[in-house]
């Protein structure tokens, strides 16, 4: 009976492909659900523990995890949100805040931020982070540096001992468009032989940031001294900002596969 069943499946390859496709879809859906639950757990706990009623200016980062940050902010007492100004770091986060009916301000209007909360592409054991996978790290860094407290939220896939273990796409670097080739040559001298201009998916040509600049993704392997690498890249003429956030975060929240939240502090 088992042999007849196997023969039946093999003799109908289209049916087999549909079964395999459905199985793969279920696995992907379950994995996506697990990751989103992890992001939500981390975001909710970070907001609950660090966004206080006394905070009047709050920086809101960018990325998929920040969607859950905004969702949690909207669950606060509406009276608190009415007295709070939220500073977005990208077109995406601005849209999320406006759609939620929250008060939106700009960093030049509110240069003193009580707390900023943002996602990350990877975080090491010393709370150094790689950010910029979404191309918003210039605005993200400006807001994070203006904040009295900078909080990172992420899922378990972003947790590393050394930068470069999990995030292999490279360090995101925002550059002025006319200088990208010159910057690329300098990056190669620093050790990134596989640096590439980030190309758009739904349009011909390179990705253009909210600030009208280009992005280079520069892999450096394991980054054991991120602060030094940050300085070296920033000294290249044409570089606007580097997606290395060093000695900035006070705490990071990682949503784990088992439903718990791991917390890492700078101490």
mmCIF file of C-alpha atoms in Angstrom:
data_model
loop_
_atom_site.group_PDB
_atom_site.id
_atom_site.type_symbol
_atom_site.label_atom_id
_atom_site.label_comp_id
_atom_site.label_asym_id
_atom_site.label_seq_id
_atom_site.Cartn_x
_atom_site.Cartn_y
_atom_site.Cartn_z
ATOM 1 C CA UNK A 1 0.000 0.000 0.000
ATOM 2 C CA UNK A 2 2.838 2.392 0.827
ATOM 3 C CA UNK A 3 4.562 1.530 -2.462
ATOM 4 C CA UNK A 4 1.408 2.249 -4.432
ATOM 5 C CA UNK A 5 1.023 5.594 -2.674
ATOM 6 C CA UNK A 6 4.643 6.603 -3.436
ATOM 7 C CA UNK A 7 4.232 5.501 -7.057
ATOM 8 C CA UNK A 8 1.099 7.608 -7.311
ATOM 9 C CA UNK A 9 2.862 10.749 -6.098
ATOM 10 C CA UNK A 10 5.863 10.231 -8.371
ATOM 11 C CA UNK A 11 3.674 9.591 -11.374
ATOM 12 C CA UNK A 12 1.926 12.920 -10.810
ATOM 13 C CA UNK A 13 4.807 15.433 -10.449
ATOM 14 C CA UNK A 14 2.484 18.457 -10.551
ATOM 15 C CA UNK A 15 0.625 17.137 -7.504
ATOM 16 C CA UNK A 16 3.920 16.497 -5.737
ATOM 17 C CA UNK A 17 5.108 20.036 -6.495
ATOM 18 C CA UNK A 18 1.878 21.495 -5.132
ATOM 19 C CA UNK A 19 2.247 19.456 -1.944
ATOM 20 C CA UNK A 20 5.869 20.513 -1.536
ATOM 21 C CA UNK A 21 4.993 24.149 -2.227
ATOM 22 C CA UNK A 22 2.201 24.059 0.362
ATOM 23 C CA UNK A 23 4.574 22.532 2.923
ATOM 24 C CA UNK A 24 7.242 25.159 2.227
ATOM 25 C CA UNK A 25 4.627 27.914 2.478
ATOM 26 C CA UNK A 26 3.499 26.600 5.863
ATOM 27 C CA UNK A 27 7.072 26.475 7.133
ATOM 28 C CA UNK A 28 7.749 30.007 5.916
ATOM 29 C CA UNK A 29 4.517 31.292 7.439
ATOM 30 C CA UNK A 30 5.284 29.675 10.780
ATOM 31 C CA UNK A 31 8.839 31.013 10.790
ATOM 32 C CA UNK A 32 7.633 34.492 9.846
ATOM 33 C CA UNK A 33 5.043 34.343 12.593
ATOM 34 C CA UNK A 34 7.703 33.284 15.122
ATOM 35 C CA UNK A 35 10.009 36.117 14.099
ATOM 36 C CA UNK A 36 7.218 38.694 14.229
ATOM 37 C CA UNK A 37 6.189 37.460 17.678
ATOM 38 C CA UNK A 38 9.807 37.825 18.819
ATOM 39 C CA UNK A 39 9.966 41.369 17.456
ATOM 40 C CA UNK A 40 6.699 42.263 19.141
ATOM 41 C CA UNK A 41 7.815 40.872 22.505
ATOM 42 C CA UNK A 42 11.037 42.883 22.433
ATOM 43 C CA UNK A 43 9.358 46.070 21.235
ATOM 44 C CA UNK A 44 6.530 45.940 23.747
ATOM 45 C CA UNK A 45 8.807 45.313 26.718
ATOM 46 C CA UNK A 46 11.239 48.049 25.674
ATOM 47 C CA UNK A 47 8.426 50.582 25.335
ATOM 48 C CA UNK A 48 6.890 49.557 28.656
ATOM 49 C CA UNK A 49 10.179 49.877 30.525
ATOM 50 C CA UNK A 50 11.686 52.960 28.893
ATOM 51 C CA UNK A 51 8.941 55.206 27.511
ATOM 52 C CA UNK A 52 7.838 57.049 30.630
ATOM 53 C CA UNK A 53 4.967 59.512 31.226
ATOM 54 C CA UNK A 54 7.566 62.214 31.899
ATOM 55 C CA UNK A 55 9.044 61.864 28.397
ATOM 56 C CA UNK A 56 7.833 64.607 26.085
ATOM 57 C CA UNK A 57 10.074 64.080 23.041
ATOM 58 C CA UNK A 58 10.565 60.532 21.776
ATOM 59 C CA UNK A 59 12.646 59.401 18.811
ATOM 60 C CA UNK A 60 11.173 56.600 16.713
ATOM 61 C CA UNK A 61 13.469 54.589 14.451
ATOM 62 C CA UNK A 62 12.831 52.663 11.261
ATOM 63 C CA UNK A 63 12.350 49.082 10.157
ATOM 64 C CA UNK A 64 10.037 46.138 10.721
ATOM 65 C CA UNK A 65 10.504 45.967 14.506
ATOM 66 C CA UNK A 66 9.577 49.631 14.892
ATOM 67 C CA UNK A 67 6.112 48.809 13.553
ATOM 68 C CA UNK A 68 5.537 47.041 16.865
ATOM 69 C CA UNK A 69 7.051 49.966 18.781
ATOM 70 C CA UNK A 70 4.490 52.329 17.284
ATOM 71 C CA UNK A 71 1.702 49.816 17.910
ATOM 72 C CA UNK A 72 2.630 49.751 21.602
ATOM 73 C CA UNK A 73 2.838 53.552 21.766
ATOM 74 C CA UNK A 74 -0.702 53.720 20.421
ATOM 75 C CA UNK A 75 -1.852 51.518 23.300
ATOM 76 C CA UNK A 76 -0.714 54.105 25.825
ATOM 77 C CA UNK A 77 -3.101 56.504 27.522
ATOM 78 C CA UNK A 78 -4.156 58.908 24.728
ATOM 79 C CA UNK A 79 -3.685 61.801 27.153
ATOM 80 C CA UNK A 80 0.032 60.967 27.354
ATOM 81 C CA UNK A 81 0.441 60.867 23.582
ATOM 82 C CA UNK A 82 -1.346 64.194 23.212
ATOM 83 C CA UNK A 83 1.406 65.798 25.309
ATOM 84 C CA UNK A 84 4.251 64.027 23.493
ATOM 85 C CA UNK A 85 6.106 64.860 20.279
ATOM 86 C CA UNK A 86 7.495 61.949 18.260
ATOM 87 C CA UNK A 87 10.568 62.412 16.062
ATOM 88 C CA UNK A 88 10.658 60.034 13.060
ATOM 89 C CA UNK A 89 13.903 58.898 11.449
ATOM 90 C CA UNK A 90 12.578 58.075 7.989
ATOM 91 C CA UNK A 91 9.675 58.415 5.595
ATOM 92 C CA UNK A 92 8.468 55.025 6.858
ATOM 93 C CA UNK A 93 8.367 55.920 10.552
ATOM 94 C CA UNK A 94 6.854 59.333 9.805
ATOM 95 C CA UNK A 95 4.038 57.584 7.977
ATOM 96 C CA UNK A 96 3.465 55.144 10.827
ATOM 97 C CA UNK A 97 3.265 57.966 13.367
ATOM 98 C CA UNK A 98 0.956 60.118 11.241
ATOM 99 C CA UNK A 99 -1.308 57.164 10.479
ATOM 100 C CA UNK A 100 -1.583 56.604 14.225
ATOM 101 C CA UNK A 101 -2.628 60.207 14.807
ATOM 102 C CA UNK A 102 0.481 61.020 16.860
ATOM 103 C CA UNK A 103 2.184 64.413 17.082
ATOM 104 C CA UNK A 104 5.150 64.470 14.704
ATOM 105 C CA UNK A 105 8.067 66.864 14.954
ATOM 106 C CA UNK A 106 11.502 67.330 13.411
ATOM 107 C CA UNK A 107 14.876 67.062 15.079
ATOM 108 C CA UNK A 108 15.709 70.679 14.225
ATOM 109 C CA UNK A 109 12.594 71.746 16.133
ATOM 110 C CA UNK A 110 13.264 69.421 19.074
ATOM 111 C CA UNK A 111 17.033 68.869 19.347
ATOM 112 C CA UNK A 112 16.758 67.433 22.864
ATOM 113 C CA UNK A 113 15.216 63.970 22.756
ATOM 114 C CA UNK A 114 14.281 62.180 25.990
ATOM 115 C CA UNK A 115 14.613 58.668 24.581
ATOM 116 C CA UNK A 116 15.027 57.095 21.142
ATOM 117 C CA UNK A 117 14.054 53.540 20.317
ATOM 118 C CA UNK A 118 15.112 51.796 17.119
ATOM 119 C CA UNK A 119 15.811 48.452 15.498
ATOM 120 C CA UNK A 120 19.147 47.095 14.262
ATOM 121 C CA UNK A 121 20.534 44.737 11.652
ATOM 122 C CA UNK A 122 23.029 43.267 14.137
ATOM 123 C CA UNK A 123 24.187 43.958 17.695
ATOM 124 C CA UNK A 124 27.405 42.694 19.274
ATOM 125 C CA UNK A 125 28.261 41.824 22.876
ATOM 126 C CA UNK A 126 29.302 45.439 23.591
ATOM 127 C CA UNK A 127 26.079 46.918 22.148
ATOM 128 C CA UNK A 128 27.789 48.168 19.014
ATOM 129 C CA UNK A 129 25.342 47.855 16.128
ATOM 130 C CA UNK A 130 25.106 47.746 12.372
ATOM 131 C CA UNK A 131 22.178 49.755 11.051
ATOM 132 C CA UNK A 132 21.189 50.961 7.621
ATOM 133 C CA UNK A 133 19.774 47.878 5.966
ATOM 134 C CA UNK A 134 16.759 50.078 5.261
ATOM 135 C CA UNK A 135 18.921 53.017 4.224
ATOM 136 C CA UNK A 136 17.856 55.395 7.014
ATOM 137 C CA UNK A 137 20.942 55.332 9.244
ATOM 138 C CA UNK A 138 21.841 59.012 8.784
ATOM 139 C CA UNK A 139 18.601 60.261 10.304
ATOM 140 C CA UNK A 140 18.585 57.385 12.782
ATOM 141 C CA UNK A 141 22.025 58.338 14.066
ATOM 142 C CA UNK A 142 21.195 62.038 14.343
ATOM 143 C CA UNK A 143 18.160 61.244 16.491
ATOM 144 C CA UNK A 144 19.975 58.586 18.539
ATOM 145 C CA UNK A 145 22.832 60.982 19.323
ATOM 146 C CA UNK A 146 20.347 63.669 20.357
ATOM 147 C CA UNK A 147 18.651 61.295 22.813
ATOM 148 C CA UNK A 148 19.481 61.050 26.481
ATOM 149 C CA UNK A 149 18.858 57.316 26.169
ATOM 150 C CA UNK A 150 19.096 55.115 23.072
ATOM 151 C CA UNK A 151 17.299 51.749 23.112
ATOM 152 C CA UNK A 152 17.621 48.946 20.542
ATOM 153 C CA UNK A 153 14.915 46.356 19.867
ATOM 154 C CA UNK A 154 15.441 43.311 17.656
ATOM 155 C CA UNK A 155 14.753 39.610 17.279
ATOM 156 C CA UNK A 156 17.130 36.742 18.091
ATOM 157 C CA UNK A 157 18.617 36.680 14.564
ATOM 158 C CA UNK A 158 20.315 40.043 15.159
ATOM 159 C CA UNK A 159 22.205 38.975 18.290
ATOM 160 C CA UNK A 160 25.955 38.398 17.794
ATOM 161 C CA UNK A 161 29.163 38.357 19.773
ATOM 162 C CA UNK A 162 31.060 40.145 17.002
ATOM 163 C CA UNK A 163 29.604 42.277 14.224
ATOM 164 C CA UNK A 164 29.651 40.414 10.946
ATOM 165 C CA UNK A 165 28.664 37.030 12.353
ATOM 166 C CA UNK A 166 25.004 37.336 11.361
ATOM 167 C CA UNK A 167 24.871 40.355 9.048
ATOM 168 C CA UNK A 168 26.907 39.496 5.962
ATOM 169 C CA UNK A 169 25.578 42.169 3.614
ATOM 170 C CA UNK A 170 28.172 44.642 4.825
ATOM 171 C CA UNK A 171 28.326 48.009 6.548
ATOM 172 C CA UNK A 172 25.805 50.429 4.971
ATOM 173 C CA UNK A 173 27.505 53.657 3.940
ATOM 174 C CA UNK A 174 25.626 56.698 2.657
ATOM 175 C CA UNK A 175 27.600 58.682 0.079
ATOM 176 C CA UNK A 176 27.060 61.719 -2.115
ATOM 177 C CA UNK A 177 26.194 60.442 -5.604
ATOM 178 C CA UNK A 178 29.089 61.953 -7.556
ATOM 179 C CA UNK A 179 31.696 60.482 -5.193
ATOM 180 C CA UNK A 180 30.568 56.862 -4.957
ATOM 181 C CA UNK A 181 33.275 55.417 -7.205
ATOM 182 C CA UNK A 182 36.031 57.285 -5.376
ATOM 183 C CA UNK A 183 34.634 56.108 -2.046
ATOM 184 C CA UNK A 184 34.511 52.540 -3.340
ATOM 185 C CA UNK A 185 38.240 52.592 -4.131
ATOM 186 C CA UNK A 186 39.051 53.846 -0.632
ATOM 187 C CA UNK A 187 36.877 51.140 0.931
ATOM 188 C CA UNK A 188 38.794 48.496 -0.985
ATOM 189 C CA UNK A 189 42.019 49.854 0.510
ATOM 190 C CA UNK A 190 40.438 49.494 3.950
ATOM 191 C CA UNK A 191 39.802 45.818 3.245
ATOM 192 C CA UNK A 192 36.333 45.651 1.718
ATOM 193 C CA UNK A 193 37.009 44.059 -1.654
ATOM 194 C CA UNK A 194 33.353 43.170 -2.198
ATOM 195 C CA UNK A 195 31.843 46.617 -1.570
ATOM 196 C CA UNK A 196 28.864 47.251 -3.853
ATOM 197 C CA UNK A 197 26.560 50.085 -4.750
ATOM 198 C CA UNK A 198 23.090 49.126 -3.521
ATOM 199 C CA UNK A 199 20.766 48.743 -6.492
ATOM 200 C CA UNK A 200 17.019 49.263 -6.434
ATOM 201 C CA UNK A 201 14.636 46.351 -6.928
ATOM 202 C CA UNK A 202 11.561 47.976 -8.460
ATOM 203 C CA UNK A 203 13.401 50.657 -10.468
ATOM 204 C CA UNK A 204 16.416 50.845 -12.722
ATOM 205 C CA UNK A 205 19.502 52.218 -11.029
ATOM 206 C CA UNK A 206 20.749 52.617 -7.465
ATOM 207 C CA UNK A 207 18.773 53.022 -4.259
ATOM 208 C CA UNK A 208 18.344 56.696 -3.340
ATOM 209 C CA UNK A 209 17.999 57.575 0.359
ATOM 210 C CA UNK A 210 15.493 59.986 1.874
ATOM 211 C CA UNK A 211 18.343 62.517 1.717
ATOM 212 C CA UNK A 212 18.990 62.055 -2.007
ATOM 213 C CA UNK A 213 22.216 60.075 -1.590
ATOM 214 C CA UNK A 214 23.494 56.653 -2.699
ATOM 215 C CA UNK A 215 24.252 53.647 -0.523
ATOM 216 C CA UNK A 216 27.273 51.365 -0.547
ATOM 217 C CA UNK A 217 27.222 48.042 1.296
ATOM 218 C CA UNK A 218 30.783 47.198 2.348
ATOM 219 C CA UNK A 219 31.515 43.768 3.880
ATOM 220 C CA UNK A 220 34.528 43.637 6.227
ATOM 221 C CA UNK A 221 34.101 40.125 7.595
ATOM 222 C CA UNK A 222 34.166 39.982 11.386
ATOM 223 C CA UNK A 223 34.445 43.511 12.741
ATOM 224 C CA UNK A 224 36.458 43.235 15.950
ATOM 225 C CA UNK A 225 37.110 46.990 16.279
ATOM 226 C CA UNK A 226 33.946 48.680 14.993
ATOM 227 C CA UNK A 227 34.750 52.085 16.520
ATOM 228 C CA UNK A 228 38.076 52.257 14.674
ATOM 229 C CA UNK A 229 36.497 51.121 11.417
ATOM 230 C CA UNK A 230 33.833 53.784 11.850
ATOM 231 C CA UNK A 231 36.507 56.483 12.171
ATOM 232 C CA UNK A 232 38.431 55.193 9.159
ATOM 233 C CA UNK A 233 35.359 55.211 6.910
ATOM 234 C CA UNK A 234 34.136 58.608 8.122
ATOM 235 C CA UNK A 235 37.465 60.139 7.075
ATOM 236 C CA UNK A 236 36.809 59.254 3.427
ATOM 237 C CA UNK A 237 35.722 62.330 1.490
ATOM 238 C CA UNK A 238 32.249 61.812 0.060
ATOM 239 C CA UNK A 239 30.988 59.678 2.923
ATOM 240 C CA UNK A 240 27.911 61.189 4.541
ATOM 241 C CA UNK A 241 27.302 58.620 7.289
ATOM 242 C CA UNK A 242 28.276 55.091 8.279
ATOM 243 C CA UNK A 243 25.904 52.426 9.584
ATOM 244 C CA UNK A 244 28.091 51.590 12.571
ATOM 245 C CA UNK A 245 26.540 52.732 15.859
ATOM 246 C CA UNK A 246 29.321 52.477 18.431
ATOM 247 C CA UNK A 247 29.096 53.243 22.159
ATOM 248 C CA UNK A 248 25.610 54.672 21.756
ATOM 249 C CA UNK A 249 23.015 52.168 22.957
ATOM 250 C CA UNK A 250 22.271 51.837 26.642
ATOM 251 C CA UNK A 251 20.342 48.586 26.369
ATOM 252 C CA UNK A 252 19.178 46.117 23.709
ATOM 253 C CA UNK A 253 16.092 43.890 23.815
ATOM 254 C CA UNK A 254 16.092 40.660 21.808
ATOM 255 C CA UNK A 255 12.889 38.703 21.282
ATOM 256 C CA UNK A 256 13.781 34.995 21.561
ATOM 257 C CA UNK A 257 12.407 31.890 19.861
ATOM 258 C CA UNK A 258 10.973 30.540 23.118
ATOM 259 C CA UNK A 259 8.879 33.661 23.695
ATOM 260 C CA UNK A 260 11.194 35.254 26.234
ATOM 261 C CA UNK A 261 13.092 38.535 25.895
ATOM 262 C CA UNK A 262 16.844 38.728 26.437
ATOM 263 C CA UNK A 263 18.139 42.055 27.702
ATOM 264 C CA UNK A 264 21.704 43.235 27.207
ATOM 265 C CA UNK A 265 23.011 46.351 28.929
ATOM 266 C CA UNK A 266 26.235 48.214 28.251
ATOM 267 C CA UNK A 267 27.584 47.064 31.608
#
